[in-house]
Tab-separated table of C-alpha atoms and ligand atoms in Angstrom:
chain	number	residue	atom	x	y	z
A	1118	UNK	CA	98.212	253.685	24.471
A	1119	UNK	CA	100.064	256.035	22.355
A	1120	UNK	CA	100.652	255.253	18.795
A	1121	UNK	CA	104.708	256.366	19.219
A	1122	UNK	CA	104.991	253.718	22.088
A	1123	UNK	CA	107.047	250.889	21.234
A	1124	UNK	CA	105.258	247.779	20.169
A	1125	UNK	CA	105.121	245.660	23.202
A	1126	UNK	CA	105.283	242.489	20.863
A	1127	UNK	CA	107.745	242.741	17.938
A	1128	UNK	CA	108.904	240.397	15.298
A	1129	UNK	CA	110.621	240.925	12.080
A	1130	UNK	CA	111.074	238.443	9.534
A	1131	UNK	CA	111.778	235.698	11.747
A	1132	UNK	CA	112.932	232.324	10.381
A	1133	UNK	CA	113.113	229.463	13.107
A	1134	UNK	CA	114.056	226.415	11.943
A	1135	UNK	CA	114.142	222.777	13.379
A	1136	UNK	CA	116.388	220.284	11.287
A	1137	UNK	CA	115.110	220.882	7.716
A	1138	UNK	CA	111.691	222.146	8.670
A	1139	UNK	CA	111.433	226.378	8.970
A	1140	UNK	CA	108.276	226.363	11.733
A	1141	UNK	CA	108.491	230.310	11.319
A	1142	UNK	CA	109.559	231.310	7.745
A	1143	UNK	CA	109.286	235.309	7.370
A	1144	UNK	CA	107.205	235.876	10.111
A	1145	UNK	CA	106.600	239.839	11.272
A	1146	UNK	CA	104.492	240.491	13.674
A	1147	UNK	CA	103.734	244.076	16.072
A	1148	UNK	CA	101.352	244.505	18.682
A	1149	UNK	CA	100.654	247.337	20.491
A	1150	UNK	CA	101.403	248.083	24.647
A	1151	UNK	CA	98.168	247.449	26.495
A	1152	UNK	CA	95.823	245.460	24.131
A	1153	UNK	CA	94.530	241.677	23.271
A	1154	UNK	CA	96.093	240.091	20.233
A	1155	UNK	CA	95.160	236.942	18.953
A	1156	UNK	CA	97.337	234.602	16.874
A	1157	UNK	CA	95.557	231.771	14.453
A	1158	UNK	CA	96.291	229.532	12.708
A	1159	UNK	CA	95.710	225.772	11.597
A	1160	UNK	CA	97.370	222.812	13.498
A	1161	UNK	CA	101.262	223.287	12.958
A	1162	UNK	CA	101.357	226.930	11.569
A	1163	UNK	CA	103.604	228.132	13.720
A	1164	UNK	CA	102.095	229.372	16.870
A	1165	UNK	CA	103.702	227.788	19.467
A	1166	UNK	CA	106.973	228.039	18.139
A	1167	UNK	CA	106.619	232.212	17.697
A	1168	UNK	CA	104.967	231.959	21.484
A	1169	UNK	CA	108.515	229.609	22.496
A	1170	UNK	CA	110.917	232.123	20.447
A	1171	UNK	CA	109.160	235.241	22.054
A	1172	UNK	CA	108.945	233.855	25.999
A	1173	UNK	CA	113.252	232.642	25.359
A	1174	UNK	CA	111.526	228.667	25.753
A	1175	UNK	CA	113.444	228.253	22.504
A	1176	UNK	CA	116.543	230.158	21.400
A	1177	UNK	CA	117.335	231.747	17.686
A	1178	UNK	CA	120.569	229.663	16.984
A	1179	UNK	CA	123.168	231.169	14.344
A	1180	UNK	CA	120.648	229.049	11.237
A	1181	UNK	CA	117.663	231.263	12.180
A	1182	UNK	CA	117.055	234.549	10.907
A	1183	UNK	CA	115.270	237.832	11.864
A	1184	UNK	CA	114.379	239.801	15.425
A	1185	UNK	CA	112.416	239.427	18.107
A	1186	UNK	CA	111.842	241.864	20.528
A	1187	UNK	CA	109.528	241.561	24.042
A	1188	UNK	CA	108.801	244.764	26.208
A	1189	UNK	CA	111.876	246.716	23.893
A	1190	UNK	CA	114.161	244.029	24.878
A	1191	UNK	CA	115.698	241.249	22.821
A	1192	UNK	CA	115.042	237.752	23.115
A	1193	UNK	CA	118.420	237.013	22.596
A	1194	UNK	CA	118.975	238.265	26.317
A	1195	UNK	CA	116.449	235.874	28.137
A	1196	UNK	CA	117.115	236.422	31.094
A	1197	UNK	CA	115.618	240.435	30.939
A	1198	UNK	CA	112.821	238.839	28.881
A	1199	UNK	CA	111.896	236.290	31.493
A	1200	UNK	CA	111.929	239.096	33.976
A	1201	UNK	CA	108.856	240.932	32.304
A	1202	UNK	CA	106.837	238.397	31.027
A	1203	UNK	CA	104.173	235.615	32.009
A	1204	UNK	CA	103.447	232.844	30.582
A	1205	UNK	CA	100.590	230.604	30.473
A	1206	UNK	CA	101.791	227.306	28.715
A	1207	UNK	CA	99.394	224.691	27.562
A	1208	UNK	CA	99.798	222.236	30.559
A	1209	UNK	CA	99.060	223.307	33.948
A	1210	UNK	CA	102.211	224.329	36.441
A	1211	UNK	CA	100.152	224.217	39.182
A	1212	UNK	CA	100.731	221.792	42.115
A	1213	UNK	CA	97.152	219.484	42.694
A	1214	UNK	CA	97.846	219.013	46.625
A	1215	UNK	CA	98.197	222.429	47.076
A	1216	UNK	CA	95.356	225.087	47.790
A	1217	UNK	CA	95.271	227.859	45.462
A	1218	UNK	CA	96.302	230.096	47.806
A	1219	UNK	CA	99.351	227.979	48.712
A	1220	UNK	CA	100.371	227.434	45.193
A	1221	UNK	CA	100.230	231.518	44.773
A	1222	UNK	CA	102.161	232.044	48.010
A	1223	UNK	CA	104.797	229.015	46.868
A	1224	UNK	CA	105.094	230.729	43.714
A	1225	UNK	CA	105.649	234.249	44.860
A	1226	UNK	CA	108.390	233.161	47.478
A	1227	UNK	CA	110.152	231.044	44.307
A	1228	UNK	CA	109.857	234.515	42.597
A	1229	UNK	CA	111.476	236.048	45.814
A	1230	UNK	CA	108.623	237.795	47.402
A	1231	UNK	CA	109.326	237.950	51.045
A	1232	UNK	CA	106.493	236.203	53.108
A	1233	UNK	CA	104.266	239.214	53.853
A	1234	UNK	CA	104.262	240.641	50.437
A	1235	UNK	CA	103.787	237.035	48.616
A	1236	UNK	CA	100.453	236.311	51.332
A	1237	UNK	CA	98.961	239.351	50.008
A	1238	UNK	CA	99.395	239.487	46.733
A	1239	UNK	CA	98.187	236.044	46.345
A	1240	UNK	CA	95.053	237.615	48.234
A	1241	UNK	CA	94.983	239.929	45.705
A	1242	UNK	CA	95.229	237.573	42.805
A	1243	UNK	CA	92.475	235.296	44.288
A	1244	UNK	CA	90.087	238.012	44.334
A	1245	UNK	CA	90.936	239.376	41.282
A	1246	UNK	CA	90.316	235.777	39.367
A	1247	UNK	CA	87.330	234.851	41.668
A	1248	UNK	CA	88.973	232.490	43.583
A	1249	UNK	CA	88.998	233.450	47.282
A	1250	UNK	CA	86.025	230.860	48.313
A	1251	UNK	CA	88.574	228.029	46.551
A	1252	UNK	CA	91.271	229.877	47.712
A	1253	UNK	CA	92.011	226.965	50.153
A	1254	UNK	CA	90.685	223.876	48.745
A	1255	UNK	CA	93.166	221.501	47.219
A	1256	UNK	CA	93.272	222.272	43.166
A	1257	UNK	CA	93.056	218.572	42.395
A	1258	UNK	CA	89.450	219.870	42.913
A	1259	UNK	CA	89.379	222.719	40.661
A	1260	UNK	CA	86.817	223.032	37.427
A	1261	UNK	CA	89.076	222.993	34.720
A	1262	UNK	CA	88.288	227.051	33.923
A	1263	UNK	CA	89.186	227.346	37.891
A	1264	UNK	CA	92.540	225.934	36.946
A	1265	UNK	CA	93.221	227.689	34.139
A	1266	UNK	CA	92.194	231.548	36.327
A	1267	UNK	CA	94.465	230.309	38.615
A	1268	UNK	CA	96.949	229.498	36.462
A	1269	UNK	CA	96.903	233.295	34.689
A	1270	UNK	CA	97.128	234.220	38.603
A	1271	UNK	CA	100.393	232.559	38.724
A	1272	UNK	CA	101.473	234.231	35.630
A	1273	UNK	CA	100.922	237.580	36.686
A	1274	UNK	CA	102.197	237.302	40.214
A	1275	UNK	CA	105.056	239.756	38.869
A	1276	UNK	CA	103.002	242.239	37.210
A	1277	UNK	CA	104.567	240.762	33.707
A	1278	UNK	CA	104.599	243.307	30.616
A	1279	UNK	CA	103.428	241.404	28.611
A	1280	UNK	CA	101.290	237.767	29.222
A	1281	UNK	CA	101.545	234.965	26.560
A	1282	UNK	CA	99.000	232.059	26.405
A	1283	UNK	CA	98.803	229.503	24.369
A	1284	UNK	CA	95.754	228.256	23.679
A	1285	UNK	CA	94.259	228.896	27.089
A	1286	UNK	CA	90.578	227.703	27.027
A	1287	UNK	CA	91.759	224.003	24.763
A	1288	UNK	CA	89.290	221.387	26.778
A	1289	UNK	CA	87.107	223.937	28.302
A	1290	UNK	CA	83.234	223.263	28.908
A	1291	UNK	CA	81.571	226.908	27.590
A	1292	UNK	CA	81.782	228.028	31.255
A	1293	UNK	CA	85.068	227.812	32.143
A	1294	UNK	CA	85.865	229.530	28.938
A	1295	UNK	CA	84.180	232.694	29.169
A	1296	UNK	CA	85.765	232.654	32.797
A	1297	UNK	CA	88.885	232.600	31.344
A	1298	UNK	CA	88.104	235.336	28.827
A	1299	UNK	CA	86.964	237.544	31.479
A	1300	UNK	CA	90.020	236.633	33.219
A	1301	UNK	CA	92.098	237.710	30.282
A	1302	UNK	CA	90.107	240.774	30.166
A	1303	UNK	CA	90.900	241.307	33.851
A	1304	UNK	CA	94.577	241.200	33.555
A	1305	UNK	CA	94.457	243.332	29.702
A	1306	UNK	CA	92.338	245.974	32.053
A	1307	UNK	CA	95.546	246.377	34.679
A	1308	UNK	CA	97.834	247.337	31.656
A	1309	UNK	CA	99.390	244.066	30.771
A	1310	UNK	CA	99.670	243.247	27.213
A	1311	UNK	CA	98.341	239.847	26.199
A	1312	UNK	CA	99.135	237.630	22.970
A	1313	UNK	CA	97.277	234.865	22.871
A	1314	UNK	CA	97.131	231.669	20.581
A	1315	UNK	CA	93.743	229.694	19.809
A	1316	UNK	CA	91.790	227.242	17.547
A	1317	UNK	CA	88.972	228.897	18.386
A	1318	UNK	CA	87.501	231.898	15.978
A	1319	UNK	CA	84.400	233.176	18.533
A	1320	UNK	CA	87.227	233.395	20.985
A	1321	UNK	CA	89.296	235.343	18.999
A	1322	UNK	CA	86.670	237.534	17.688
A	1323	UNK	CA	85.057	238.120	21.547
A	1324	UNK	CA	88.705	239.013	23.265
A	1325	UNK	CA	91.146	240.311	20.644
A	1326	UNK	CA	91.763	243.884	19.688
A	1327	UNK	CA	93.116	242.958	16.583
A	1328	UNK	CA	94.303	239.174	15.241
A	1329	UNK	CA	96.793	237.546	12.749
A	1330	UNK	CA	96.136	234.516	11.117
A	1331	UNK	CA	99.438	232.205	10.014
A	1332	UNK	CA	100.184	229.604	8.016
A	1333	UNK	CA	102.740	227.749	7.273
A	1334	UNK	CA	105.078	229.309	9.714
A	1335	UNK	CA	103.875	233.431	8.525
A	1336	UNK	CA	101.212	235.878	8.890
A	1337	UNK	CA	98.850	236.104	6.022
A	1338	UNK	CA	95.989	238.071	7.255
A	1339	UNK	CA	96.027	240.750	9.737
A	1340	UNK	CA	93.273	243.507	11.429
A	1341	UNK	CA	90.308	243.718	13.591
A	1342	UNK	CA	87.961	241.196	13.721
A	1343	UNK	CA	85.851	243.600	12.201
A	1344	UNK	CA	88.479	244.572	9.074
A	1345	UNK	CA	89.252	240.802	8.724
A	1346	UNK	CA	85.349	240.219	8.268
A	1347	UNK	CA	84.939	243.328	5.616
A	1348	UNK	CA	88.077	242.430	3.609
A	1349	UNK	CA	87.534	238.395	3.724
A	1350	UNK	CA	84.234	237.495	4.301
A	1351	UNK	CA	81.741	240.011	2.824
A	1352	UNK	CA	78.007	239.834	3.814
A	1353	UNK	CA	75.954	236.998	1.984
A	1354	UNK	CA	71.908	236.539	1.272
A	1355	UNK	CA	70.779	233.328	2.260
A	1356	UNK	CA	66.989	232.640	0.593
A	1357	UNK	CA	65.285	229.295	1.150
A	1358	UNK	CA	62.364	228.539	-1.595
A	1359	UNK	CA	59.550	225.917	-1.078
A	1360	UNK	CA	59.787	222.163	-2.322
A	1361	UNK	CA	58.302	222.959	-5.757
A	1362	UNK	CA	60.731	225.393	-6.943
A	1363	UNK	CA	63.174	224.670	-9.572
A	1364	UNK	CA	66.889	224.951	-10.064
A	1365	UNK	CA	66.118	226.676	-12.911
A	1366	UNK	CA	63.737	229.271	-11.772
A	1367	UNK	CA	66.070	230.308	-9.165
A	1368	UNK	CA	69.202	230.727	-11.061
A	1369	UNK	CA	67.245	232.237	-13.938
A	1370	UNK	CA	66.080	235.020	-11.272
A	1371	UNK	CA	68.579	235.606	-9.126
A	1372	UNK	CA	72.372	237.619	-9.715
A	1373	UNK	CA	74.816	235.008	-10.510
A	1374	UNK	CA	78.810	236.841	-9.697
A	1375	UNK	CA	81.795	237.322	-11.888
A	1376	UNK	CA	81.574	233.900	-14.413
A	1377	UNK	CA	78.063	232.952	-12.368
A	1378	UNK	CA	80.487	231.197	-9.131
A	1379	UNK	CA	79.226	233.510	-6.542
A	1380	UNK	CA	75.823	232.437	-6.430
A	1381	UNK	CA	75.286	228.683	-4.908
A	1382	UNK	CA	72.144	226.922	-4.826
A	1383	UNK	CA	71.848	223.544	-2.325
A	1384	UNK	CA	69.367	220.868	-2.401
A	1385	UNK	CA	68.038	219.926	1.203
A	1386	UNK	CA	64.284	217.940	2.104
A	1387	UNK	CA	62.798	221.639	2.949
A	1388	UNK	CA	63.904	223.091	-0.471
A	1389	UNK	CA	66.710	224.794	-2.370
A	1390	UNK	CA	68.865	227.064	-0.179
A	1391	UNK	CA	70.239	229.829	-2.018
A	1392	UNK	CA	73.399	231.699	-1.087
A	1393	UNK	CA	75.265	234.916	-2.902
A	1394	UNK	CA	77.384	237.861	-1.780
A	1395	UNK	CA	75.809	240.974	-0.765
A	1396	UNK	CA	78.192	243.715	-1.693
A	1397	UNK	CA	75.584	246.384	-0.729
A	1398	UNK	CA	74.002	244.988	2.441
A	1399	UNK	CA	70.773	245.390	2.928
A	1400	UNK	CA	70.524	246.984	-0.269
A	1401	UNK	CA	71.481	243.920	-2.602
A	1402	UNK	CA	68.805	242.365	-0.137
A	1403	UNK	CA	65.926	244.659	-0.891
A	1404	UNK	CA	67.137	244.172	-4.881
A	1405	UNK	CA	66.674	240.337	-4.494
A	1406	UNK	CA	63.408	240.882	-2.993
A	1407	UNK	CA	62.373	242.673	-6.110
A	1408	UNK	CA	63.671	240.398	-8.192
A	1409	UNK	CA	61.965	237.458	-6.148
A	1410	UNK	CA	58.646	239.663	-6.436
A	1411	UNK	CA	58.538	240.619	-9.910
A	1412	UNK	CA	58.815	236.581	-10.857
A	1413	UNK	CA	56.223	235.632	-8.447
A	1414	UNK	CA	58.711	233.630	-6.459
A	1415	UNK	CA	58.055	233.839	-2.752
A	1416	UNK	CA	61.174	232.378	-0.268
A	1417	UNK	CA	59.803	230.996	2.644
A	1418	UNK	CA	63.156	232.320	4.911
A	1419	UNK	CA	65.465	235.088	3.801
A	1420	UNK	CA	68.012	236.491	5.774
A	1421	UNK	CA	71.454	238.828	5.398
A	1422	UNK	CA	74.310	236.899	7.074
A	1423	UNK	CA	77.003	238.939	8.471
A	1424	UNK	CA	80.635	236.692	8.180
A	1425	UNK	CA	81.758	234.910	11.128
A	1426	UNK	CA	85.604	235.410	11.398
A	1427	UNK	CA	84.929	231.194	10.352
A	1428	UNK	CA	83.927	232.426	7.215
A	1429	UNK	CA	87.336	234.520	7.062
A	1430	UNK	CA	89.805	232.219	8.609
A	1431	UNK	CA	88.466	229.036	5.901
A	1432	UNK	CA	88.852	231.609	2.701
A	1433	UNK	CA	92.181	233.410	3.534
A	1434	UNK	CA	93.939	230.083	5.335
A	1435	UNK	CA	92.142	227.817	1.727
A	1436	UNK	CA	95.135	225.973	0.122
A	1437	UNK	CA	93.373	226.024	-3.049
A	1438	UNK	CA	93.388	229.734	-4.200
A	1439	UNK	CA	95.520	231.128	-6.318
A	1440	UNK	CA	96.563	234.334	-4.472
A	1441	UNK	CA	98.272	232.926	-1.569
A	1442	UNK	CA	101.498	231.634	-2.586
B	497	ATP	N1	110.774	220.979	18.793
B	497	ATP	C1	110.481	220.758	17.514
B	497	ATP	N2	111.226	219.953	16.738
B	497	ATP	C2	110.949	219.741	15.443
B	497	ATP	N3	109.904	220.299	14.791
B	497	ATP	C3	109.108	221.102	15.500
B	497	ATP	C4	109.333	221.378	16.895
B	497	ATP	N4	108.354	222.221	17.327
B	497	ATP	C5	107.572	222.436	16.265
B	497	ATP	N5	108.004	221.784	15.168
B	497	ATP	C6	107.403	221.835	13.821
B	497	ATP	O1	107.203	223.196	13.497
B	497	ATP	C7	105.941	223.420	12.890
B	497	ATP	C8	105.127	224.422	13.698
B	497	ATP	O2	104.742	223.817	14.936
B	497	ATP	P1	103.978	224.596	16.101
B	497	ATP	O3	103.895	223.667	17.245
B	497	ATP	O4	104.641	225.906	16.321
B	497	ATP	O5	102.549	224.830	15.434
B	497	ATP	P2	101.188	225.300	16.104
B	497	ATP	O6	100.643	226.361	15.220
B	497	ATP	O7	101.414	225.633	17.528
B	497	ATP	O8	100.286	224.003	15.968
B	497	ATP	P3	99.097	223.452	16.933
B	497	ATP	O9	97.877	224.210	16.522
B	497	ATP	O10	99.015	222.011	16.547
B	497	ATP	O11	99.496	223.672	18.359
B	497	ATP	C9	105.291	222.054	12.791
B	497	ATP	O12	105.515	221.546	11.503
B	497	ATP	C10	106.018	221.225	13.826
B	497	ATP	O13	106.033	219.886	13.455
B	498	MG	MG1	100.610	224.896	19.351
């Protein structure tokens, strides 16, 4: 992937709006041919709308504002969209009675594969999603992650651009999800360009090349999981002293932050838990360990916490701080 390529995913200040409610308001988004790209966000944000507007499921109407473009091509002309995309939508397309195989074949021939070339492709899709011992059992009894592989198979049947799914492991035992990750990664690996929505942050973080987190119907945080983490979450000491040690001795020992908020101190049965940043890693460790030692106060657990992209999505998507609108 070549930075000059055209964004395979492009949005620029799109406003969609149903009634008096603007789902997307301002919302810009790129993502570059060939790689993962993960879209969060809390319950109503946005996602599914910007997945609709981008896949032609809903159209811009002369209220709405802003671009959209798929593969270089408008979403104003669906019908070129449709032809380069898949789409994996949140309730299964599949038909129960049918084998997999069968629903692959039935597919392809709706697409207009002749006979031969629909047979073998869905061949090839059932071995590239691990299917081919299912291939001719009836779905209605399918795992739920079997379901959802074969339901990416379906998707791709056309060798789509681009593959949108929205929230594509929702109800999935921790099996059939990383299945369907490593089926994502499967069709990212054959060139096709995948933006996914989720609810889930480990997901995110284990299959995106980069993510944006919305709210309220825009993108306010954007990177790598790895920037995301640096910028928003910040490593943290967590130090856990015995039973018989005092608010006071702890707080009088350890760094408090700017106007003493950074450092928080918990009561629990096994002692006070103690929790700051760590700017400096391992350093700011090794300085509360002196600290610690020259006071003759020994933690019984001390550890440097890395953030979880939990930790970022809670403080960039908080209502309360003052930054964000
Ligand atoms: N067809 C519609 N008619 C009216 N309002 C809608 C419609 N679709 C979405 N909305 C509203 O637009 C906003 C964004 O909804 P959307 O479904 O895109 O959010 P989401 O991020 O996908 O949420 P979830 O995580 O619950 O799936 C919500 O306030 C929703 O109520
Ligand atoms: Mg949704």
């Amino acid at each position: 992937m070549s930075s000059d390529s055209p964004p395979a995913v492009h949005a620029e200040h799109l406003v969609k709006t149903y009634g008096d409610q603007r789902a997307l308001d301002d919302f810009t988004l790129s993502v570059p041919a060939g790689s993962i790209h993960g879209l969060l966000g809390p319950n109503g944000a946005g996602k599914t709308t910007a997945v609709h507007v981008f896949t032609t499921l809903t159209s811009l109407t002369g209220r709405d504002a802003g671009t959209a473009h798929v593969a270089g091509t408008d979403v104003r002309d669906a019908a070129a969209v449709r032809a380069r995309i898949g789409l994996v939508g949140q309730y299964a397309a599949v038909d129960e009675v049918l084998g997999g195989r069968e629903n692959l074949v039935m597919f392809a021939r709706l697409l207009g594969l002749r006979r031969h070339d629909a047979r073998r492709r869905a061949d090839e899709l059932l071995g590239q999603f691990s299917l081919t011992d299912a291939g001719d059992r009836p779905v209605a009894g399918y795992s739920g992650g079997m379901r959802r592989r074969l339901d990416i198979a379906v998707a791709l049947i056309r060798h789509p651009e681009v593959l949108f799914l929205d929230e594509p492991t929702t109800g999935l035992d921790p099996r059939g999800r990383t299945d369907v990750w490593e089926a994502v990664r499967q069709a990212a690996h054959t060139g096709t360009t995948v933006l996914l929505t989720t609810q889930y942050l480990e997901e995110a973080d284990r299959l995106a090349d980069r993510v944006s987190i919305m709210a309220s119907g825009r993108v306010i945080a954007e990177g790598t999981p790895a920037d995301l983490k640096r910028r928003h979450g910040g490593d943290r000491v967590d130090v856990t002293f015995a039973p018989d040690v005092t608010r006071t001795q702890v707080t009088d020992v350890l760094p408090a932050g700017p106007a003493g908020t950074a450092l928080s101190v918990t009561e629990s049965p096994d002692g006070l838990h103690a929790s700051m940043p760590a700017p400096g890693g391992t350093g700011t460790m090794v300085d509360i360990l002196r600290r610690l030692d020259a006071a003759a106060l020994t933690p019984t657990d001390i550890a440097l916490r890395r953030p979880t992209l939990d930790d970022v999505f809670l403080s960039v998507t908080d209502p309360s701080p003052k930054e964000n609108r």
